[in-house]
XYZ file of C-alpha atoms in Angstrom:
119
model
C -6.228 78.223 -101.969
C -2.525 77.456 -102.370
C -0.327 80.740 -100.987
C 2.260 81.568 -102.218
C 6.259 80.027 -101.265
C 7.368 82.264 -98.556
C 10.950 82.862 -97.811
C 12.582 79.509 -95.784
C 14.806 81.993 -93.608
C 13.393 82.699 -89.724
C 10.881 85.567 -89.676
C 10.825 86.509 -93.549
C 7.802 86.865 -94.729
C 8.493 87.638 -98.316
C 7.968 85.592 -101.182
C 10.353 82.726 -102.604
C 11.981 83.892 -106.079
C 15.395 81.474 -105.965
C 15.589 77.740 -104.359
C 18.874 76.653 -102.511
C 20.402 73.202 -103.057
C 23.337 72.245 -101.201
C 25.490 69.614 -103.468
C 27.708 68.477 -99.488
C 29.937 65.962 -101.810
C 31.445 68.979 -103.918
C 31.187 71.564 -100.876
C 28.922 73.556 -102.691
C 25.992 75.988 -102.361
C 23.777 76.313 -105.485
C 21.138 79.219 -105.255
C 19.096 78.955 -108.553
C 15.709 80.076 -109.787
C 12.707 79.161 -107.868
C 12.201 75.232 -108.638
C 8.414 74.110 -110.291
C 8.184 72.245 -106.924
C 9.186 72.454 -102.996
C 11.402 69.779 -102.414
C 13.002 68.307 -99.516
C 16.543 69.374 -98.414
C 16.133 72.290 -100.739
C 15.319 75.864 -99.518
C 12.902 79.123 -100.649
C 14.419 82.290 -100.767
C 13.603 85.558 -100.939
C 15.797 88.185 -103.837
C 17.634 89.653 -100.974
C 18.748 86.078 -99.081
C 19.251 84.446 -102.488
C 21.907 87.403 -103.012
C 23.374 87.835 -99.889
C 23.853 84.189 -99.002
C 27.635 82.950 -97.766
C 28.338 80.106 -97.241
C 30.995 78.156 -94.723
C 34.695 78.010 -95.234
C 36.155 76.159 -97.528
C 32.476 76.001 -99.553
C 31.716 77.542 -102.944
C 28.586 79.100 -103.736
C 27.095 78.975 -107.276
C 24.484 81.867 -107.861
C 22.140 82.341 -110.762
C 23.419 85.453 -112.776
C 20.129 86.417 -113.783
C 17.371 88.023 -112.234
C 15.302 86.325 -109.637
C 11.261 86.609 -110.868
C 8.323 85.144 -108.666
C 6.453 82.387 -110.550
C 3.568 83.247 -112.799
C 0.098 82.171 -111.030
C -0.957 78.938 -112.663
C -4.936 77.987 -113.770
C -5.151 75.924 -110.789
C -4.359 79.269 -108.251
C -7.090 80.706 -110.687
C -9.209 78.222 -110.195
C -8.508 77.699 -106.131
C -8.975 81.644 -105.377
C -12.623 81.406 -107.479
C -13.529 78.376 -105.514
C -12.444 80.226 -102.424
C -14.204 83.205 -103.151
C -17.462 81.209 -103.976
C -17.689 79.374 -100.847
C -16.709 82.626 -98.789
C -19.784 84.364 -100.239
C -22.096 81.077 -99.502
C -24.135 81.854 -96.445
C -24.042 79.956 -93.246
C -27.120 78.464 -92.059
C -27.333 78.613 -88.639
C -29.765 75.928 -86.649
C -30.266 76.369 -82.758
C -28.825 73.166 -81.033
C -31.256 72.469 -77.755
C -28.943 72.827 -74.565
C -29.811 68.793 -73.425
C -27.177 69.606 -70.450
C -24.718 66.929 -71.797
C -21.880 69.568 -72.657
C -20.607 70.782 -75.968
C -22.163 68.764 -79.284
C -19.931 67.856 -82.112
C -20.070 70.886 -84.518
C -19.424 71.193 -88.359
C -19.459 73.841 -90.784
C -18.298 73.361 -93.917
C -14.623 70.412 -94.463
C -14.311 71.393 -90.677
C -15.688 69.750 -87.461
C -15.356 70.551 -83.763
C -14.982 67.571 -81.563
C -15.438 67.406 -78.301
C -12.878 66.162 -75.755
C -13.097 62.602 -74.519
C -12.046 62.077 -71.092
């Protein structure tokens, strides 16, 4: 399932509302609402960083007047939280692997598989 944008700055873990584009040939900070897509060289941000952003000397900042709203969830977060919830509530069969003394088997449940390391 697709989470969420989180905030960009260190250690918050609330969720993106505005994006933040530098424009460095005008010397200028644009915070705007959050963008469809995550792009590179732009940055999430949370209501309260999108509002208390500064930026460096001699820079302007251009700020969205409005208010900052999280993005609606879209059919295909519907969609990836029922497939989620379907395969969560799949059971796992279990086979016993016979211990042939040759050290740990290649595993695999699901999209995932353990593999052993090679020396």
């Amino acid at each position: 399932m697709r989470s969420p944008r989180r905030c960009s700055r260190n250690g918050c873990p609330r969720q993106a509302v505005a994006t933040l584009t530098y424009v460095y040939t005008e010397s200028t900070a644009v915070v705007g609402p959050l963008a469809a897509f995550a792009e590179p060289h732009t940055y999430d941000l949370c209501e309260q960083h999108a509002r208390s952003l500064t930026a460096p000397r001699g820079w302007d900042v251009v700020r969205h007047e409005g208010e900052f709203e999280p993005p609606p969830p879209t059919t295909d977060d519907l969609v990836a939280l029922a497939e989620a919830v379907r395969e969560a509530a799949r059971p796992v069969q279990r086979t016993e692997e016979p211990d042939d003394g040759q050290g740990p088997q290649v595993g695999r449940r699901g999209h995932l598989r353990v593999i052993p390391p090679t020396h």
